[in-house]
PDB file of C-alpha atoms in Angstrom:
ATOM      1  CA  UNK A   9      84.584 119.970 116.849  1.00  0.00           C
ATOM      2  CA  UNK A  10      87.317 118.480 114.674  1.00  0.00           C
ATOM      3  CA  UNK A  11      86.877 114.983 113.204  1.00  0.00           C
ATOM      4  CA  UNK A  12      89.869 113.703 115.218  1.00  0.00           C
ATOM      5  CA  UNK A  13      88.361 114.914 118.469  1.00  0.00           C
ATOM      6  CA  UNK A  14      84.922 113.485 117.630  1.00  0.00           C
ATOM      7  CA  UNK A  15      86.392 110.087 116.724  1.00  0.00           C
ATOM      8  CA  UNK A  16      88.347 109.958 119.993  1.00  0.00           C
ATOM      9  CA  UNK A  17      85.297 110.911 122.093  1.00  0.00           C
ATOM     10  CA  UNK A  18      82.968 108.440 120.347  1.00  0.00           C
ATOM     11  CA  UNK A  19      85.491 105.577 120.443  1.00  0.00           C
ATOM     12  CA  UNK A  20      86.258 106.213 124.119  1.00  0.00           C
ATOM     13  CA  UNK A  21      82.528 106.281 124.916  1.00  0.00           C
ATOM     14  CA  UNK A  22      81.968 102.969 123.073  1.00  0.00           C
ATOM     15  CA  UNK A  23      84.944 101.295 124.753  1.00  0.00           C
ATOM     16  CA  UNK A  24      83.706 102.308 128.222  1.00  0.00           C
ATOM     17  CA  UNK A  25      80.961  99.714 127.786  1.00  0.00           C
ATOM     18  CA  UNK A  26      83.656  97.015 128.130  1.00  0.00           C
ATOM     19  CA  UNK A  27      83.913  96.653 131.898  1.00  0.00           C
ATOM     20  CA  UNK A  28      87.165  94.627 131.734  1.00  0.00           C
ATOM     21  CA  UNK A  29      89.087  97.714 130.574  1.00  0.00           C
ATOM     22  CA  UNK A  30      90.636  99.759 133.386  1.00  0.00           C
ATOM     23  CA  UNK A  31      92.044 102.635 131.319  1.00  0.00           C
ATOM     24  CA  UNK A  32      90.907 104.115 127.990  1.00  0.00           C
ATOM     25  CA  UNK A  33      93.037 107.054 126.886  1.00  0.00           C
ATOM     26  CA  UNK A  34      94.746 108.804 124.010  1.00  0.00           C
ATOM     27  CA  UNK A  35      98.082 107.194 123.156  1.00  0.00           C
ATOM     28  CA  UNK A  36     100.762 109.354 124.751  1.00  0.00           C
ATOM     29  CA  UNK A  37     103.294 106.501 124.835  1.00  0.00           C
ATOM     30  CA  UNK A  38     102.345 105.705 128.430  1.00  0.00           C
ATOM     31  CA  UNK A  39     103.696 102.145 128.185  1.00  0.00           C
ATOM     32  CA  UNK A  40     106.880 103.028 126.335  1.00  0.00           C
ATOM     33  CA  UNK A  41     108.442 105.193 129.039  1.00  0.00           C
ATOM     34  CA  UNK A  42     109.697 102.368 131.267  1.00  0.00           C
ATOM     35  CA  UNK A  43     108.066 100.316 134.018  1.00  0.00           C
ATOM     36  CA  UNK A  44     108.465 102.994 136.664  1.00  0.00           C
ATOM     37  CA  UNK A  45     106.271 105.340 134.592  1.00  0.00           C
ATOM     38  CA  UNK A  46     103.472 102.898 133.660  1.00  0.00           C
ATOM     39  CA  UNK A  47      99.931 103.951 134.555  1.00  0.00           C
ATOM     40  CA  UNK A  48      98.494 102.100 137.560  1.00  0.00           C
ATOM     41  CA  UNK A  49      96.169 100.117 135.291  1.00  0.00           C
ATOM     42  CA  UNK A  50      97.219  97.045 133.393  1.00  0.00           C
ATOM     43  CA  UNK A  51      94.219  96.311 131.219  1.00  0.00           C
ATOM     44  CA  UNK A  52      94.402  99.436 129.145  1.00  0.00           C
ATOM     45  CA  UNK A  53      93.425 100.622 125.697  1.00  0.00           C
ATOM     46  CA  UNK A  54      95.242 103.504 124.065  1.00  0.00           C
ATOM     47  CA  UNK A  55      93.688 105.215 121.032  1.00  0.00           C
ATOM     48  CA  UNK A  56      95.940 106.482 118.250  1.00  0.00           C
ATOM     49  CA  UNK A  57      95.257 108.158 114.889  1.00  0.00           C
ATOM     50  CA  UNK A  58      98.634 108.084 113.151  1.00  0.00           C
ATOM     51  CA  UNK A  59      97.584 109.586 109.820  1.00  0.00           C
ATOM     52  CA  UNK A  60      94.867 111.336 107.847  1.00  0.00           C
ATOM     53  CA  UNK A  61      95.117 111.802 104.081  1.00  0.00           C
ATOM     54  CA  UNK A  62      92.902 114.652 102.814  1.00  0.00           C
ATOM     55  CA  UNK A  63      91.458 115.530  99.415  1.00  0.00           C
ATOM     56  CA  UNK A  64      89.727 118.814  98.621  1.00  0.00           C
ATOM     57  CA  UNK A  65      86.039 118.607  97.867  1.00  0.00           C
ATOM     58  CA  UNK A  66      83.473 121.222  96.902  1.00  0.00           C
ATOM     59  CA  UNK A  67      81.837 123.740  99.231  1.00  0.00           C
ATOM     60  CA  UNK A  68      84.696 124.099 101.739  1.00  0.00           C
ATOM     61  CA  UNK A  69      84.742 120.438 102.709  1.00  0.00           C
ATOM     62  CA  UNK A  70      87.767 118.165 102.815  1.00  0.00           C
ATOM     63  CA  UNK A  71      87.344 114.421 102.679  1.00  0.00           C
ATOM     64  CA  UNK A  72      89.986 112.314 104.333  1.00  0.00           C
ATOM     65  CA  UNK A  73      90.821 108.723 105.008  1.00  0.00           C
ATOM     66  CA  UNK A  74      92.129 107.898 108.441  1.00  0.00           C
ATOM     67  CA  UNK A  75      93.514 104.870 110.181  1.00  0.00           C
ATOM     68  CA  UNK A  76      92.575 104.446 113.828  1.00  0.00           C
ATOM     69  CA  UNK A  77      94.698 102.176 116.016  1.00  0.00           C
ATOM     70  CA  UNK A  78      93.416 100.649 119.234  1.00  0.00           C
ATOM     71  CA  UNK A  79      96.284  99.277 121.292  1.00  0.00           C
ATOM     72  CA  UNK A  80      95.422  96.855 124.093  1.00  0.00           C
ATOM     73  CA  UNK A  81      97.902  96.394 126.950  1.00  0.00           C
ATOM     74  CA  UNK A  82      97.566  93.563 129.485  1.00  0.00           C
ATOM     75  CA  UNK A  83      99.883  92.487 132.277  1.00  0.00           C
ATOM     76  CA  UNK A  84     100.510  88.762 132.654  1.00  0.00           C
ATOM     77  CA  UNK A  85      98.421  88.060 129.620  1.00  0.00           C
ATOM     78  CA  UNK A  86      98.583  86.697 126.116  1.00  0.00           C
ATOM     79  CA  UNK A  87     101.857  84.803 126.370  1.00  0.00           C
ATOM     80  CA  UNK A  88     100.815  83.343 129.738  1.00  0.00           C
ATOM     81  CA  UNK A  89      97.658  81.867 128.253  1.00  0.00           C
ATOM     82  CA  UNK A  90      99.802  79.409 126.319  1.00  0.00           C
ATOM     83  CA  UNK A  91     101.606  78.344 129.483  1.00  0.00           C
ATOM     84  CA  UNK A  92      98.763  76.832 131.535  1.00  0.00           C
ATOM     85  CA  UNK A  93      97.775  80.046 133.289  1.00  0.00           C
ATOM     86  CA  UNK A  94      95.234  79.925 136.113  1.00  0.00           C
ATOM     87  CA  UNK A  95      92.741  81.970 134.103  1.00  0.00           C
ATOM     88  CA  UNK A  96      89.205  80.622 134.716  1.00  0.00           C
ATOM     89  CA  UNK A  97      88.552  81.323 131.042  1.00  0.00           C
ATOM     90  CA  UNK A  98      91.204  78.815 129.931  1.00  0.00           C
ATOM     91  CA  UNK A  99      93.601  81.637 129.147  1.00  0.00           C
ATOM     92  CA  UNK A 100      91.362  83.311 126.602  1.00  0.00           C
ATOM     93  CA  UNK A 101      90.486  86.501 128.495  1.00  0.00           C
ATOM     94  CA  UNK A 102      92.618  88.704 126.264  1.00  0.00           C
ATOM     95  CA  UNK A 103      91.102  87.238 123.098  1.00  0.00           C
ATOM     96  CA  UNK A 104      87.636  87.916 124.516  1.00  0.00           C
ATOM     97  CA  UNK A 105      88.613  91.538 125.211  1.00  0.00           C
ATOM     98  CA  UNK A 106      89.901  91.894 121.628  1.00  0.00           C
ATOM     99  CA  UNK A 107      86.625  90.442 120.318  1.00  0.00           C
ATOM    100  CA  UNK A 108      84.637  92.845 122.527  1.00  0.00           C
ATOM    101  CA  UNK A 109      86.650  95.822 121.226  1.00  0.00           C
ATOM    102  CA  UNK A 110      85.970  94.851 117.617  1.00  0.00           C
ATOM    103  CA  UNK A 111      82.288  94.273 118.387  1.00  0.00           C
ATOM    104  CA  UNK A 112      81.713  97.757 119.868  1.00  0.00           C
ATOM    105  CA  UNK A 113      83.819  99.648 117.309  1.00  0.00           C
ATOM    106  CA  UNK A 114      82.985  97.915 114.014  1.00  0.00           C
ATOM    107  CA  UNK A 115      80.472 100.142 112.191  1.00  0.00           C
ATOM    108  CA  UNK A 116      80.666 102.959 114.800  1.00  0.00           C
ATOM    109  CA  UNK A 117      80.095 106.301 113.063  1.00  0.00           C
ATOM    110  CA  UNK A 118      79.607 109.954 113.903  1.00  0.00           C
ATOM    111  CA  UNK A 119      78.697 113.316 112.387  1.00  0.00           C
ATOM    112  CA  UNK A 120      82.087 113.830 110.750  1.00  0.00           C
ATOM    113  CA  UNK A 121      83.221 110.234 110.175  1.00  0.00           C
ATOM    114  CA  UNK A 122      81.786 107.194 108.414  1.00  0.00           C
ATOM    115  CA  UNK A 123      81.484 103.689 109.847  1.00  0.00           C
ATOM    116  CA  UNK A 124      84.712 102.275 111.241  1.00  0.00           C
ATOM    117  CA  UNK A 125      85.863  99.181 109.368  1.00  0.00           C
ATOM    118  CA  UNK A 126      88.443  96.812 110.837  1.00  0.00           C
ATOM    119  CA  UNK A 127      91.436  96.368 108.525  1.00  0.00           C
ATOM    120  CA  UNK A 128      93.962  94.456 110.641  1.00  0.00           C
ATOM    121  CA  UNK A 129      94.991  93.123 114.015  1.00  0.00           C
ATOM    122  CA  UNK A 130      98.368  91.994 115.241  1.00  0.00           C
ATOM    123  CA  UNK A 131     100.411  91.382 118.340  1.00  0.00           C
ATOM    124  CA  UNK A 132     102.857  94.181 119.131  1.00  0.00           C
ATOM    125  CA  UNK A 133     106.438  93.437 119.992  1.00  0.00           C
ATOM    126  CA  UNK A 134     107.461  95.349 123.102  1.00  0.00           C
ATOM    127  CA  UNK A 135     110.563  94.992 125.202  1.00  0.00           C
ATOM    128  CA  UNK A 136     108.742  94.363 128.497  1.00  0.00           C
ATOM    129  CA  UNK A 137     108.259  90.607 129.039  1.00  0.00           C
ATOM    130  CA  UNK A 138     105.570  91.220 131.660  1.00  0.00           C
ATOM    131  CA  UNK A 139     103.313  93.213 129.347  1.00  0.00           C
ATOM    132  CA  UNK A 140     101.311  92.079 126.335  1.00  0.00           C
ATOM    133  CA  UNK A 141     100.345  94.510 123.595  1.00  0.00           C
ATOM    134  CA  UNK A 142      97.936  93.977 120.713  1.00  0.00           C
ATOM    135  CA  UNK A 143      97.011  96.428 117.917  1.00  0.00           C
ATOM    136  CA  UNK A 144      93.601  96.516 116.204  1.00  0.00           C
ATOM    137  CA  UNK A 145      93.341  98.884 113.218  1.00  0.00           C
ATOM    138  CA  UNK A 146      90.244 100.455 111.685  1.00  0.00           C
ATOM    139  CA  UNK A 147      89.737 102.812 108.761  1.00  0.00           C
ATOM    140  CA  UNK A 148      87.128 105.507 108.152  1.00  0.00           C
ATOM    141  CA  UNK A 149      86.315 108.437 105.877  1.00  0.00           C
ATOM    142  CA  UNK A 150      86.238 111.783 107.652  1.00  0.00           C
ATOM    143  CA  UNK A 151      84.815 115.115 106.571  1.00  0.00           C
ATOM    144  CA  UNK A 152      86.202 118.451 107.695  1.00  0.00           C
ATOM    145  CA  UNK A 153      84.846 121.928 107.000  1.00  0.00           C
ATOM    146  CA  UNK A 154      87.512 124.475 106.101  1.00  0.00           C
ATOM    147  CA  UNK A 155      87.466 128.253 105.833  1.00  0.00           C
ATOM    148  CA  UNK A 156      86.245 129.750 102.579  1.00  0.00           C
ATOM    149  CA  UNK A 157      89.031 130.619 100.180  1.00  0.00           C
ATOM    150  CA  UNK A 158      86.962 133.271  98.442  1.00  0.00           C
ATOM    151  CA  UNK A 159      84.359 135.661  99.684  1.00  0.00           C
ATOM    152  CA  UNK A 160      81.452 137.259  97.897  1.00  0.00           C
ATOM    153  CA  UNK A 161      81.774 140.928  97.128  1.00  0.00           C
ATOM    154  CA  UNK A 162      79.243 143.289  95.707  1.00  0.00           C
ATOM    155  CA  UNK A 163      80.465 145.042  92.614  1.00  0.00           C
ATOM    156  CA  UNK A 164      79.262 148.343  91.388  1.00  0.00           C
ATOM    157  CA  UNK A 165      79.781 149.624  87.882  1.00  0.00           C
ATOM    158  CA  UNK A 166      80.190 153.313  87.183  1.00  0.00           C
ATOM    159  CA  UNK A 167      79.406 154.645  83.766  1.00  0.00           C
ATOM    160  CA  UNK A 168      81.848 157.080  82.292  1.00  0.00           C
TER     161      UNK A 168
END
């Protein structure tokens, strides 16, 4: 299994413990295709790994550093909380979800990746006024086994 695939599976599994999330998926730009194409869920997390920088190591192993982005989408959230929303949580439901995401992902690790470490969080600007988006970024070291560049051969020497 590739490190990218393992990270996605482990992160998705950890996020499923947050019952407030309706959709946990790979980021395929589901919320950037226009309202008519939005998924049916409005408390969603999309997982994105925009880059991996590799370095060669010994014994057919590459070490890489990756950034993992968790993007939270909520309908009628975030901006509404500052406008006297009817949220029984005083408008802080989205912040609680963000805190829950960080809690389950911080220090998560696997066979081919080290502990996730949060590096940033920020509100996303999107054109849809009815949808809130928030990005939480983590970093991790990943290790990938590559094919051998050289193979062992048995040599025989003939005397002349």
